[in-house]
Coordinates of C-alpha atoms in Angstrom, one line a residue:
Chain A
M598 CA 76.7 79.5 -17.0
N599 CA 76.1 76.3 -18.1
R600 CA 74.7 73.8 -15.7
I601 CA 77.8 71.3 -16.3
G602 CA 79.9 74.2 -14.8
A603 CA 81.8 74.6 -17.7
K604 CA 83.7 77.7 -16.2
R605 CA 86.7 77.5 -18.2
I606 CA 85.3 75.8 -21.7
G607 CA 87.8 77.8 -23.4
W608 CA 87.5 76.9 -27.3
L609 CA 84.1 75.7 -27.1
Q610 CA 81.6 78.5 -27.0
T611 CA 78.5 77.1 -25.4
R612 CA 75.8 79.5 -24.7
T613 CA 73.8 79.1 -21.5
G614 CA 71.0 76.7 -21.2
D615 CA 71.4 75.7 -24.9
D616 CA 70.1 72.1 -25.7
H617 CA 72.4 72.0 -28.6
S618 CA 75.4 72.8 -26.6
R619 CA 74.4 70.4 -23.9
L620 CA 74.2 67.6 -26.5
M621 CA 77.8 68.7 -27.5
L622 CA 79.0 68.1 -23.8
L623 CA 77.5 64.7 -23.8
L624 CA 79.2 64.0 -27.0
L625 CA 82.6 65.2 -25.9
Q626 CA 82.2 63.1 -22.7
A627 CA 81.4 60.2 -24.7
M628 CA 84.6 60.8 -26.6
L629 CA 86.7 61.1 -23.4
I630 CA 85.1 57.9 -22.3
V631 CA 86.2 55.9 -25.5
A632 CA 89.6 57.4 -25.4
A633 CA 90.1 56.0 -21.8
L634 CA 88.7 52.7 -22.7
I635 CA 91.2 52.3 -25.8
T636 CA 94.1 53.3 -23.3
L637 CA 92.8 51.0 -20.7
L638 CA 92.1 48.0 -22.9
P639 CA 95.3 46.7 -23.4
Y640 CA 96.5 47.0 -19.6
V641 CA 93.2 44.7 -18.9
W642 CA 94.0 42.3 -21.6
M643 CA 97.3 41.9 -20.2
V644 CA 96.3 41.6 -16.5
S645 CA 93.6 39.4 -17.6
A646 CA 95.8 36.9 -19.9
S647 CA 98.4 36.6 -17.0
L648 CA 95.5 35.1 -14.9
K649 CA 94.6 32.6 -17.6
S650 CA 95.3 29.0 -17.9
N651 CA 96.7 28.5 -21.5
A652 CA 93.3 26.8 -22.5
D653 CA 91.7 30.2 -21.7
I654 CA 94.4 32.1 -23.4
F655 CA 93.7 30.3 -26.7
S656 CA 90.4 30.6 -26.7
S657 CA 88.1 31.8 -29.5
S658 CA 85.9 33.8 -27.4
I659 CA 86.8 37.0 -25.9
Q660 CA 87.2 36.9 -22.0
L661 CA 88.0 40.1 -20.3
I662 CA 87.4 38.5 -16.9
P663 CA 89.1 35.1 -17.0
A664 CA 86.6 32.3 -16.5
H665 CA 89.1 30.2 -14.3
A666 CA 91.4 32.7 -12.9
T667 CA 94.4 31.2 -11.5
L668 CA 98.0 32.3 -10.2
S669 CA 99.9 29.5 -11.8
N670 CA 101.6 31.7 -14.0
Y671 CA 102.9 33.8 -11.4
A672 CA 104.0 30.7 -9.5
T673 CA 105.8 29.6 -12.4
T674 CA 107.4 32.9 -13.0
L675 CA 108.8 33.1 -9.7
T676 CA 110.2 29.6 -9.5
S677 CA 111.3 28.8 -13.2
T678 CA 112.6 32.3 -14.5
P679 CA 115.3 34.6 -13.5
V680 CA 112.9 37.4 -13.0
L681 CA 113.8 38.3 -9.5
P682 CA 117.5 38.8 -10.3
A683 CA 116.5 40.5 -13.4
I684 CA 114.2 43.0 -11.2
L685 CA 117.3 43.4 -8.8
N686 CA 119.4 44.4 -11.5
S687 CA 116.8 46.7 -12.8
I688 CA 116.6 48.4 -9.5
I689 CA 120.2 48.7 -9.0
M690 CA 120.7 50.1 -12.4
A691 CA 117.5 52.6 -12.1
G692 CA 118.4 53.7 -8.8
G693 CA 122.0 54.2 -9.1
E694 CA 121.2 56.3 -12.4
T695 CA 118.8 58.3 -10.5
I696 CA 121.0 59.2 -7.6
A697 CA 123.7 59.8 -10.1
V698 CA 121.7 62.1 -12.3
V699 CA 120.1 64.2 -9.5
V700 CA 123.5 65.1 -7.9
T701 CA 125.3 65.8 -11.3
S702 CA 122.4 67.9 -12.2
I703 CA 122.2 70.0 -9.1
F704 CA 126.2 70.7 -9.2
T705 CA 126.0 71.2 -13.0
A706 CA 122.9 73.4 -12.9
Y707 CA 124.0 75.8 -10.2
P708 CA 127.0 77.8 -12.2
F709 CA 124.5 78.2 -14.8
A710 CA 121.8 79.6 -12.8
R711 CA 123.8 81.8 -10.4
L712 CA 127.3 82.2 -11.2
R713 CA 129.2 84.7 -13.3
F714 CA 132.2 83.5 -15.2
R715 CA 133.6 83.6 -18.7
G716 CA 131.9 81.4 -21.2
R717 CA 128.9 80.5 -19.3
D718 CA 126.3 80.9 -22.0
T719 CA 128.4 79.2 -24.6
V720 CA 128.9 76.0 -22.5
F721 CA 125.5 76.3 -21.3
L722 CA 124.4 76.3 -25.5
L723 CA 126.8 73.2 -25.9
V724 CA 124.9 71.4 -23.0
L725 CA 121.8 72.0 -24.9
G726 CA 123.2 71.1 -28.3
A727 CA 124.3 67.7 -26.8
M728 CA 120.5 66.9 -26.2
M729 CA 120.3 66.9 -30.1
I730 CA 122.6 64.2 -30.8
P731 CA 121.0 60.8 -31.4
S732 CA 122.3 58.3 -28.7
Q733 CA 123.0 55.9 -31.7
V734 CA 125.9 58.1 -33.0
T735 CA 127.5 58.0 -29.6
M736 CA 126.7 54.2 -29.1
I737 CA 129.4 52.5 -30.6
P738 CA 132.0 54.4 -29.4
T739 CA 130.8 54.2 -25.7
F740 CA 130.8 50.5 -26.1
I741 CA 134.3 50.3 -27.4
L742 CA 135.2 52.6 -24.4
M743 CA 133.2 50.1 -22.3
K744 CA 135.4 47.3 -23.6
W745 CA 138.6 48.9 -22.8
L746 CA 137.5 49.7 -19.4
G747 CA 136.3 46.1 -18.7
W748 CA 133.0 47.4 -17.8
I749 CA 130.8 44.9 -20.2
N750 CA 128.4 43.3 -17.8
T751 CA 129.0 45.3 -15.0
Y752 CA 126.5 47.9 -13.1
Q753 CA 129.1 50.8 -13.6
G754 CA 128.7 50.0 -17.5
L755 CA 124.9 50.2 -17.2
I756 CA 125.0 53.5 -15.0
V757 CA 128.0 55.6 -15.7
P758 CA 127.4 56.4 -19.3
R759 CA 124.1 57.8 -18.2
A760 CA 124.9 59.5 -15.3
V761 CA 124.7 63.1 -16.6
T762 CA 121.8 64.1 -18.6
P763 CA 121.5 67.6 -20.6
L764 CA 117.7 67.4 -19.7
G765 CA 118.4 67.0 -15.9
I766 CA 120.9 70.0 -15.9
F767 CA 118.4 72.0 -17.9
M768 CA 115.3 71.3 -15.5
M769 CA 117.4 71.8 -12.7
R770 CA 118.6 75.3 -13.8
Q771 CA 115.2 76.4 -14.7
F772 CA 114.0 75.6 -11.5
M773 CA 117.1 77.4 -9.6
L774 CA 116.5 80.5 -11.7
S775 CA 112.8 80.9 -10.3
L776 CA 114.3 80.7 -6.7
P777 CA 114.5 84.2 -5.5
R778 CA 118.2 85.5 -5.1
E779 CA 117.6 87.2 -2.0
L780 CA 118.0 84.0 0.0
E781 CA 121.6 83.5 -1.1
E782 CA 122.4 87.1 -1.1
A783 CA 122.1 87.5 2.6
A784 CA 124.5 84.5 3.0
L785 CA 127.0 86.0 0.6
I786 CA 127.2 89.3 2.5
D787 CA 127.8 87.3 5.6
G788 CA 130.9 85.8 3.8
C789 CA 129.7 82.6 3.0
G790 CA 131.5 80.3 0.5
R791 CA 129.5 79.4 -2.8
L792 CA 129.8 75.5 -1.9
R793 CA 128.1 76.1 1.5
I794 CA 125.5 78.3 -0.1
L795 CA 124.6 75.7 -2.7
L796 CA 124.3 73.0 0.2
Q797 CA 122.9 74.8 3.1
V798 CA 120.9 77.5 1.6
C799 CA 119.8 76.4 -2.0
L800 CA 119.7 72.8 -1.6
P801 CA 116.8 72.7 1.0
H802 CA 114.5 74.4 -1.6
L803 CA 115.4 72.0 -4.4
G804 CA 113.0 69.5 -2.9
P805 CA 110.4 69.4 -5.5
A806 CA 112.4 69.8 -8.5
A807 CA 114.8 66.9 -7.2
A808 CA 111.9 64.8 -6.7
T809 CA 110.6 65.5 -10.2
L810 CA 113.8 64.5 -11.9
A811 CA 114.4 61.7 -9.7
I812 CA 111.0 60.2 -10.6
F813 CA 111.2 60.8 -14.1
T814 CA 114.9 59.4 -14.1
F815 CA 114.0 56.3 -12.5
T816 CA 111.0 55.4 -14.7
T817 CA 112.8 56.3 -17.9
S818 CA 115.8 54.1 -16.8
W819 CA 113.6 51.2 -15.6
N820 CA 111.9 51.1 -19.1
E821 CA 115.2 51.7 -20.8
F822 CA 116.2 48.9 -23.3
F823 CA 118.8 50.1 -25.7
W824 CA 121.8 50.5 -23.8
P825 CA 121.5 47.6 -21.4
L826 CA 120.8 45.4 -24.6
I827 CA 124.4 46.6 -25.7
V828 CA 126.4 46.6 -22.7
V829 CA 125.0 43.4 -21.1
Q830 CA 125.9 40.1 -22.6
S831 CA 125.4 37.7 -19.6
E832 CA 122.2 36.2 -18.3
D833 CA 122.9 37.0 -14.8
M834 CA 123.1 40.9 -15.6
Q835 CA 120.4 41.3 -17.8
T836 CA 117.4 44.0 -16.9
I837 CA 113.8 43.1 -16.3
Q838 CA 113.1 44.5 -20.0
M839 CA 115.7 42.2 -21.5
L840 CA 114.4 39.5 -20.0
I841 CA 110.9 40.1 -21.1
A842 CA 112.4 40.4 -24.7
A843 CA 114.4 37.2 -24.5
M844 CA 111.3 35.3 -23.3
K845 CA 109.1 36.4 -26.1
Q846 CA 112.1 35.4 -28.6
A847 CA 112.4 32.0 -27.2
E848 CA 111.2 29.0 -29.3
A849 CA 108.2 28.0 -27.0
A850 CA 107.0 31.4 -25.7
D851 CA 104.5 30.8 -22.9
W852 CA 102.2 33.7 -23.4
G853 CA 100.7 33.3 -19.9
V854 CA 104.1 33.5 -18.1
I855 CA 105.1 36.5 -20.3
M856 CA 102.1 38.4 -19.6
A857 CA 102.5 37.7 -15.8
I858 CA 106.4 39.1 -16.2
I859 CA 105.1 41.9 -18.0
T860 CA 102.6 42.8 -15.4
L861 CA 105.3 42.6 -12.7
S862 CA 107.5 45.0 -14.9
V863 CA 104.9 47.4 -15.4
F864 CA 103.7 47.6 -11.9
P865 CA 106.4 49.6 -10.3
T866 CA 106.3 52.8 -12.9
V867 CA 102.6 52.6 -12.7
A868 CA 102.3 52.5 -9.1
I869 CA 105.0 55.9 -8.9
Y870 CA 103.1 57.5 -11.5
L871 CA 99.7 57.1 -9.5
L872 CA 101.2 58.0 -6.4
L873 CA 103.2 60.9 -7.5
Q874 CA 101.4 62.0 -10.4
R875 CA 101.8 65.7 -9.7
Y876 CA 105.4 65.5 -10.0
F877 CA 105.0 64.0 -13.8
V878 CA 102.7 66.8 -15.1
K879 CA 105.3 69.3 -13.4
G880 CA 108.0 67.6 -15.2
V881 CA 106.3 67.7 -18.5
A882 CA 105.7 71.3 -18.3
M883 CA 109.2 71.9 -17.1
S884 CA 110.7 70.1 -19.9
G885 CA 108.7 70.9 -22.6
M886 CA 107.4 74.1 -22.4
K887 CA 110.2 76.4 -21.4
G888 CA 112.5 75.2 -24.0
Chain B
M36 CA 107.5 82.2 2.6
S37 CA 108.4 80.3 5.5
G38 CA 111.3 78.9 3.7
A39 CA 113.0 82.2 3.6
A40 CA 112.3 82.9 7.3
E41 CA 113.9 79.7 8.0
T42 CA 117.1 80.2 6.2
T43 CA 117.7 83.3 8.1
R44 CA 117.8 81.4 11.4
S45 CA 119.8 78.3 10.0
P46 CA 123.0 77.6 12.0
V47 CA 125.1 78.7 9.0
Y48 CA 125.2 82.2 10.3
T49 CA 125.7 81.7 14.0
G50 CA 129.0 82.0 15.4
M51 CA 131.0 82.7 12.1
P52 CA 133.7 85.2 12.6
R53 CA 132.8 88.3 10.5
T54 CA 135.6 89.1 8.1
R55 CA 135.5 92.1 6.0
R56 CA 134.0 91.9 2.6
P57 CA 136.6 91.0 0.1
R58 CA 137.1 93.2 -2.9
A59 CA 134.6 92.7 -5.8
G60 CA 137.5 91.4 -8.0
A61 CA 138.6 88.6 -5.7
M62 CA 135.2 87.7 -5.2
R63 CA 134.5 87.4 -8.9
A64 CA 137.6 85.2 -9.2
A65 CA 136.5 83.1 -6.5
E66 CA 133.2 82.3 -8.0
A67 CA 134.5 81.6 -11.5
R68 CA 136.8 79.3 -9.8
F69 CA 133.7 77.4 -7.9
A70 CA 131.9 77.6 -11.1
W71 CA 134.5 75.6 -13.0
L72 CA 135.1 73.1 -10.1
S73 CA 131.2 72.5 -9.8
L74 CA 131.2 71.8 -13.7
L75 CA 134.2 69.5 -13.8
P76 CA 132.7 66.0 -13.3
A77 CA 129.8 67.0 -16.3
T78 CA 132.8 68.4 -18.2
V79 CA 134.7 65.1 -17.9
F80 CA 131.6 63.1 -18.3
F81 CA 130.5 65.1 -21.7
A82 CA 134.1 64.6 -22.9
L83 CA 134.2 61.0 -22.2
F84 CA 130.5 59.9 -23.5
V85 CA 129.6 62.6 -25.8
G86 CA 132.7 64.4 -27.3
F87 CA 134.9 61.4 -27.6
P88 CA 132.3 59.1 -29.3
V89 CA 131.2 62.0 -31.6
V90 CA 134.9 62.3 -33.2
Y91 CA 135.7 58.6 -32.6
S92 CA 132.3 57.3 -34.4
F93 CA 132.9 60.2 -37.2
M94 CA 136.4 58.7 -37.8
L95 CA 135.2 54.9 -37.8
S96 CA 133.0 55.7 -40.6
F97 CA 135.8 56.1 -42.7
R98 CA 137.4 52.9 -41.7
D99 CA 136.5 49.1 -41.8
W100 CA 136.8 47.5 -38.4
N101 CA 134.9 44.2 -37.2
L102 CA 135.7 44.8 -33.5
T103 CA 138.4 42.1 -32.9
S104 CA 141.1 42.8 -35.6
A105 CA 143.9 45.0 -34.3
T106 CA 143.9 47.4 -37.3
A107 CA 140.9 49.4 -38.7
E108 CA 141.5 49.9 -42.3
W109 CA 141.1 53.3 -43.9
V110 CA 138.5 53.1 -46.5
G111 CA 137.4 56.7 -47.3
M112 CA 134.2 57.2 -48.7
A113 CA 133.6 53.7 -49.1
N114 CA 131.3 53.3 -46.2
Y115 CA 129.2 56.1 -47.3
E116 CA 129.1 55.1 -50.9
A117 CA 128.2 51.5 -50.2
L118 CA 124.9 52.7 -48.1
L119 CA 123.6 54.4 -51.3
D120 CA 124.0 51.0 -53.0
D121 CA 122.7 49.0 -50.0
E122 CA 119.1 48.2 -50.8
T123 CA 118.1 47.2 -47.3
F124 CA 119.4 50.6 -45.8
V125 CA 117.5 52.7 -48.6
R126 CA 114.5 50.6 -47.8
S127 CA 115.1 51.1 -43.9
L128 CA 115.3 54.9 -44.5
L129 CA 112.2 54.9 -46.6
Q130 CA 110.3 52.9 -43.9
T131 CA 111.5 55.0 -41.1
T132 CA 110.3 58.1 -43.0
I133 CA 106.7 56.6 -43.6
F134 CA 106.6 55.6 -40.1
T135 CA 107.6 59.1 -38.9
I136 CA 105.2 60.8 -41.0
S137 CA 102.3 58.6 -40.4
I138 CA 102.9 58.8 -36.4
T139 CA 103.5 62.6 -36.4
V140 CA 100.3 63.3 -38.1
C141 CA 98.4 60.8 -35.9
I142 CA 100.0 62.6 -32.7
L143 CA 99.2 66.1 -34.2
V144 CA 95.8 65.3 -34.7
F145 CA 95.1 62.9 -31.7
S146 CA 96.9 64.7 -29.0
L147 CA 95.3 68.0 -29.9
V148 CA 91.8 66.6 -30.0
A149 CA 92.3 64.6 -26.6
A150 CA 94.0 67.8 -25.1
M151 CA 91.0 69.9 -25.8
L152 CA 89.0 67.4 -24.3
L153 CA 91.0 67.2 -21.4
D154 CA 90.9 71.1 -21.2
L155 CA 87.1 71.0 -20.4
K156 CA 85.8 71.1 -17.0
L157 CA 83.8 68.0 -16.9
K158 CA 83.2 65.5 -14.3
F159 CA 86.2 63.2 -13.7
I160 CA 88.3 65.3 -15.8
K161 CA 91.2 64.6 -13.4
L162 CA 90.6 60.8 -13.7
Y163 CA 91.1 60.9 -17.8
R164 CA 94.1 62.9 -17.4
T165 CA 95.4 60.3 -15.2
I166 CA 94.4 57.4 -17.5
L167 CA 95.5 59.2 -20.8
Y168 CA 99.0 59.5 -19.5
L169 CA 99.5 55.9 -18.3
P170 CA 101.2 54.4 -21.7
A171 CA 103.9 57.2 -21.3
V172 CA 105.2 55.4 -18.1
T173 CA 105.1 51.9 -19.5
S174 CA 108.0 50.3 -21.3
L175 CA 108.1 50.2 -25.0
V176 CA 109.1 46.3 -24.7
A177 CA 106.0 45.5 -22.4
I178 CA 103.8 47.7 -24.6
G179 CA 105.3 45.9 -27.8
I180 CA 104.7 42.4 -26.6
V181 CA 101.1 43.1 -25.5
W182 CA 100.2 44.6 -28.7
V183 CA 101.9 41.5 -30.6
W184 CA 99.5 39.6 -28.5
L185 CA 96.3 42.0 -29.3
F186 CA 97.4 41.7 -33.1
D187 CA 97.5 37.9 -33.0
P188 CA 95.3 36.9 -36.0
Q189 CA 93.5 34.2 -34.5
Y190 CA 93.5 34.8 -30.5
G191 CA 94.2 38.5 -30.1
L192 CA 91.6 40.7 -29.0
I193 CA 91.5 43.0 -32.1
N194 CA 90.7 40.3 -34.7
Q195 CA 88.4 38.6 -32.1
L196 CA 86.3 42.0 -31.9
L197 CA 86.5 42.4 -35.8
R198 CA 85.0 39.0 -35.9
G199 CA 82.4 39.9 -33.8
I200 CA 81.2 42.5 -36.2
G201 CA 81.6 40.1 -39.0
I202 CA 85.0 41.4 -40.5
E203 CA 87.8 39.0 -40.7
G204 CA 90.6 40.9 -39.8
P205 CA 94.4 41.0 -41.6
L206 CA 97.2 38.9 -40.4
W207 CA 98.8 42.1 -39.1
L208 CA 102.3 41.7 -37.8
A209 CA 102.6 38.2 -40.1
D210 CA 101.5 40.7 -43.1
P211 CA 104.0 42.6 -45.1
Q212 CA 101.5 45.1 -46.0
M213 CA 100.1 45.4 -42.6
A214 CA 103.0 45.2 -40.3
L215 CA 104.0 48.9 -40.4
P216 CA 100.9 50.1 -39.8
A217 CA 100.4 47.9 -36.9
L218 CA 103.7 49.1 -35.4
V219 CA 102.2 53.0 -36.0
I220 CA 98.8 52.1 -34.2
T221 CA 101.0 50.8 -31.5
A222 CA 103.2 53.9 -31.3
A223 CA 100.5 56.1 -31.4
W224 CA 98.6 54.5 -28.7
R225 CA 101.8 55.0 -26.5
N226 CA 102.6 58.6 -27.3
V227 CA 99.1 60.3 -27.9
G228 CA 98.5 60.8 -24.1
Y229 CA 102.4 62.2 -23.6
F230 CA 101.9 64.8 -26.2
A231 CA 98.3 65.7 -25.2
T232 CA 99.8 66.5 -21.8
I233 CA 102.0 68.7 -23.5
F234 CA 99.3 70.5 -25.5
L235 CA 97.2 70.9 -22.6
A236 CA 99.9 72.8 -21.1
G237 CA 99.8 74.9 -24.2
L238 CA 96.0 75.3 -24.3
Q239 CA 96.2 76.4 -20.4
G240 CA 98.5 79.0 -21.1
I241 CA 95.9 80.7 -23.5
D242 CA 94.2 83.8 -22.0
I243 CA 90.7 83.0 -21.5
S244 CA 90.0 86.6 -22.5
Y245 CA 90.7 86.1 -26.2
Y246 CA 87.9 83.9 -26.2
E247 CA 85.6 86.1 -24.1
A248 CA 86.3 89.0 -26.7
A249 CA 85.9 86.8 -29.6
R250 CA 82.6 85.5 -28.2
I251 CA 81.3 89.1 -27.7
D252 CA 81.8 89.8 -31.6
G253 CA 80.1 86.8 -32.4
A254 CA 82.7 84.3 -33.2
T255 CA 81.7 80.4 -33.5
A256 CA 83.8 77.6 -32.1
A257 CA 85.2 76.7 -35.3
D258 CA 86.4 80.4 -35.8
C259 CA 87.8 80.3 -32.2
F260 CA 89.6 77.3 -32.9
W261 CA 91.3 78.4 -36.2
R262 CA 91.8 82.1 -35.4
I263 CA 92.8 81.8 -31.5
T264 CA 93.7 78.2 -30.5
L265 CA 95.8 77.2 -33.3
P266 CA 97.7 80.4 -33.8
M267 CA 98.4 80.5 -30.0
L268 CA 99.6 77.0 -30.0
R269 CA 102.3 77.5 -32.6
P270 CA 105.4 77.1 -30.1
T271 CA 103.7 74.0 -28.6
I272 CA 102.9 72.5 -32.2
L273 CA 106.7 73.2 -33.3
F274 CA 107.8 71.4 -30.2
V275 CA 105.6 68.5 -30.5
T276 CA 106.5 67.9 -34.2
V277 CA 110.1 68.3 -33.6
M278 CA 110.0 65.9 -30.6
S279 CA 108.0 63.3 -32.6
V280 CA 109.9 63.6 -35.3
I281 CA 113.2 63.0 -33.5
L282 CA 111.7 60.2 -31.5
S283 CA 110.2 58.4 -34.2
F284 CA 113.1 58.5 -36.3
Q285 CA 115.0 56.4 -33.5
V286 CA 112.3 53.9 -33.2
F287 CA 114.0 50.6 -32.1
A288 CA 112.4 48.9 -29.2
L289 CA 109.1 48.3 -30.5
V290 CA 110.6 47.0 -33.9
Y291 CA 113.0 44.8 -31.9
V292 CA 110.2 43.1 -29.7
M293 CA 107.3 43.2 -32.3
T294 CA 108.6 42.3 -35.7
G295 CA 112.5 42.0 -35.8
G296 CA 112.4 44.0 -39.0
G297 CA 109.9 41.4 -40.8
P298 CA 108.2 40.1 -42.1
A299 CA 110.2 40.1 -45.5
G300 CA 112.1 43.1 -44.2
S301 CA 108.8 45.3 -44.1
T302 CA 109.5 46.9 -40.9
S303 CA 113.2 47.2 -41.2
V304 CA 114.0 50.9 -39.6
I305 CA 117.2 52.7 -39.6
V306 CA 118.1 52.5 -36.0
F307 CA 117.4 48.6 -36.1
Y308 CA 119.7 48.2 -39.2
L309 CA 122.5 50.0 -37.6
Y310 CA 121.9 47.8 -34.4
Q311 CA 122.3 44.7 -36.7
Q312 CA 125.1 46.0 -38.6
A313 CA 127.1 46.9 -35.3
F314 CA 126.1 44.0 -32.8
T315 CA 125.1 41.1 -35.3
Y316 CA 127.7 41.7 -38.1
F317 CA 130.1 43.7 -36.3
R318 CA 130.7 46.2 -39.1
M319 CA 131.5 48.9 -36.6
G320 CA 132.8 51.4 -39.5
Y321 CA 129.9 50.8 -41.4
A322 CA 127.5 51.3 -38.8
S323 CA 129.1 54.5 -37.8
A324 CA 128.3 55.8 -41.2
V325 CA 124.7 54.8 -40.8
G326 CA 124.9 56.5 -37.3
Y327 CA 126.0 59.7 -38.9
V328 CA 123.4 59.6 -42.0
L329 CA 121.0 59.5 -39.0
F330 CA 122.5 62.2 -37.1
F331 CA 122.7 64.6 -40.4
I332 CA 119.0 63.7 -41.1
I333 CA 117.6 64.6 -37.6
F334 CA 119.7 67.6 -37.6
V335 CA 118.2 69.0 -41.2
L336 CA 114.8 68.2 -40.1
T337 CA 114.9 70.0 -37.0
L338 CA 116.5 73.0 -38.6
A339 CA 113.6 72.9 -41.5
Q340 CA 111.1 72.7 -39.0
F341 CA 112.4 75.5 -37.1
K342 CA 112.8 77.7 -40.4
L343 CA 109.5 76.4 -41.4
F344 CA 107.4 77.6 -38.4
G345 CA 109.7 80.4 -37.8
K346 CA 108.8 82.0 -41.3
Q347 CA 105.1 81.5 -40.5
A348 CA 105.3 83.4 -37.3
D349 CA 106.8 86.2 -39.2
A350 CA 104.3 86.6 -41.8

């Protein structure tokens, strides 16, 4: 075996102790480092700019680490921009959507995974088909519906049209199918109702799937731009993403302040990702490969 | 599993009056009743937010309506006919296509290469995987604006780096020739890591014994790539291509924050055009027609890709 310990080297057929392949491995490692640097550089540049004074931002030399680091952009952000209400709006929207999607996915997925009824497979195909419809097709009538209901500029207008997702139903169903049936059969023989089985037998095992779906939904919703842009028309209801876009569009855009707001807006999703990474990888595998 | 043991001890069973098992038919009926009851909220939702909009916007696409007037006038195929004569629409469609093809090629090449690198058992490999996925959890609005700043001709990092090696960089987003490529670079930076994670899952699903057998038969690394890796990855490649095409055809947020469709309309894309027609000019019927054309294109492209890859699989 190679000394670098390439046990699962797969596609790269290295020969033991071969200098040529050791050089190859070094080259591959260098490629990884370059890829990581390209990925990280914009983040470093963003945080660095948020800590710079205007004089340093408009400087003709590259300063990855600010020469005169200052928190003044963050102070300006907090005192003279509506960043806190915007963050609160985003938390309410993303939180509400997450709870709604997890609950509706569980109740909708269960019959598809476990129950026998006429038309089940046809209805499930329709759910999958709904995934194919671009949101731009449904957006205009949904906006008109929101107007009729008086839901423009409201949290329900932001949340309700996104409260059920085909992807969530699909993910939850796949997970339920992987649970052993025996768990439920014992309860069924004892004469337990299906609702009780779902809530007391099935639900306790859904933790990992629910967590994956919740994290996915929360970050997607936090980052969502298109629908809030349409359904929100007043400044006090705007989300953090809308605020950032509006600030960049403003006549005298203050780049230091904008970078500070962006850094604040990026922080929650990146933190969730770094802390709960295993759920993300699982989510990608669940949504992607079993289709 | 300890979970199963817990279930049998759960309070559900204690003190429950044992009833005789109902007949199978009655049970089946009860099961169906519960199924539909459980599906009811989602059914109402899909009727309101998918079914109704799909039908309504189809009907709207044959009408002329500005959102405020009481009636929407029936205009027949006029909206669709006008689209063909609308230079901005045709241009947006063309630019969306160029964007989609460029980004999909970038993703297929770079994501696969990245995934193969991430599949190696090297030091810090977990760290590299973590870093490369980071852009996928970052919002397009944030990314778009940071890249506007990176692309700044005077103070942006990219041109400053180019200047460092003696090249005067282009004006990027201010140059009608370079604005769309700049969008492609930004979108590639965002999506390569995400699709690499999907490719990685595909790679790890390939049984290692194929490679071992090939190696015994004297195959080179290149042979292994063309004869084992690529054919075995066909379902993943199909999935990534379809996803990338669907997502790229709907590109909006990046265009909205980075260029606003400019300069000189050079980055106007179809969804941005739809948004402008609907919410700047309030041409709801016309915008609905654009939406249906988009729907049709995505549908045909997806179908074509399945047909194409399906055929190759048979051969």
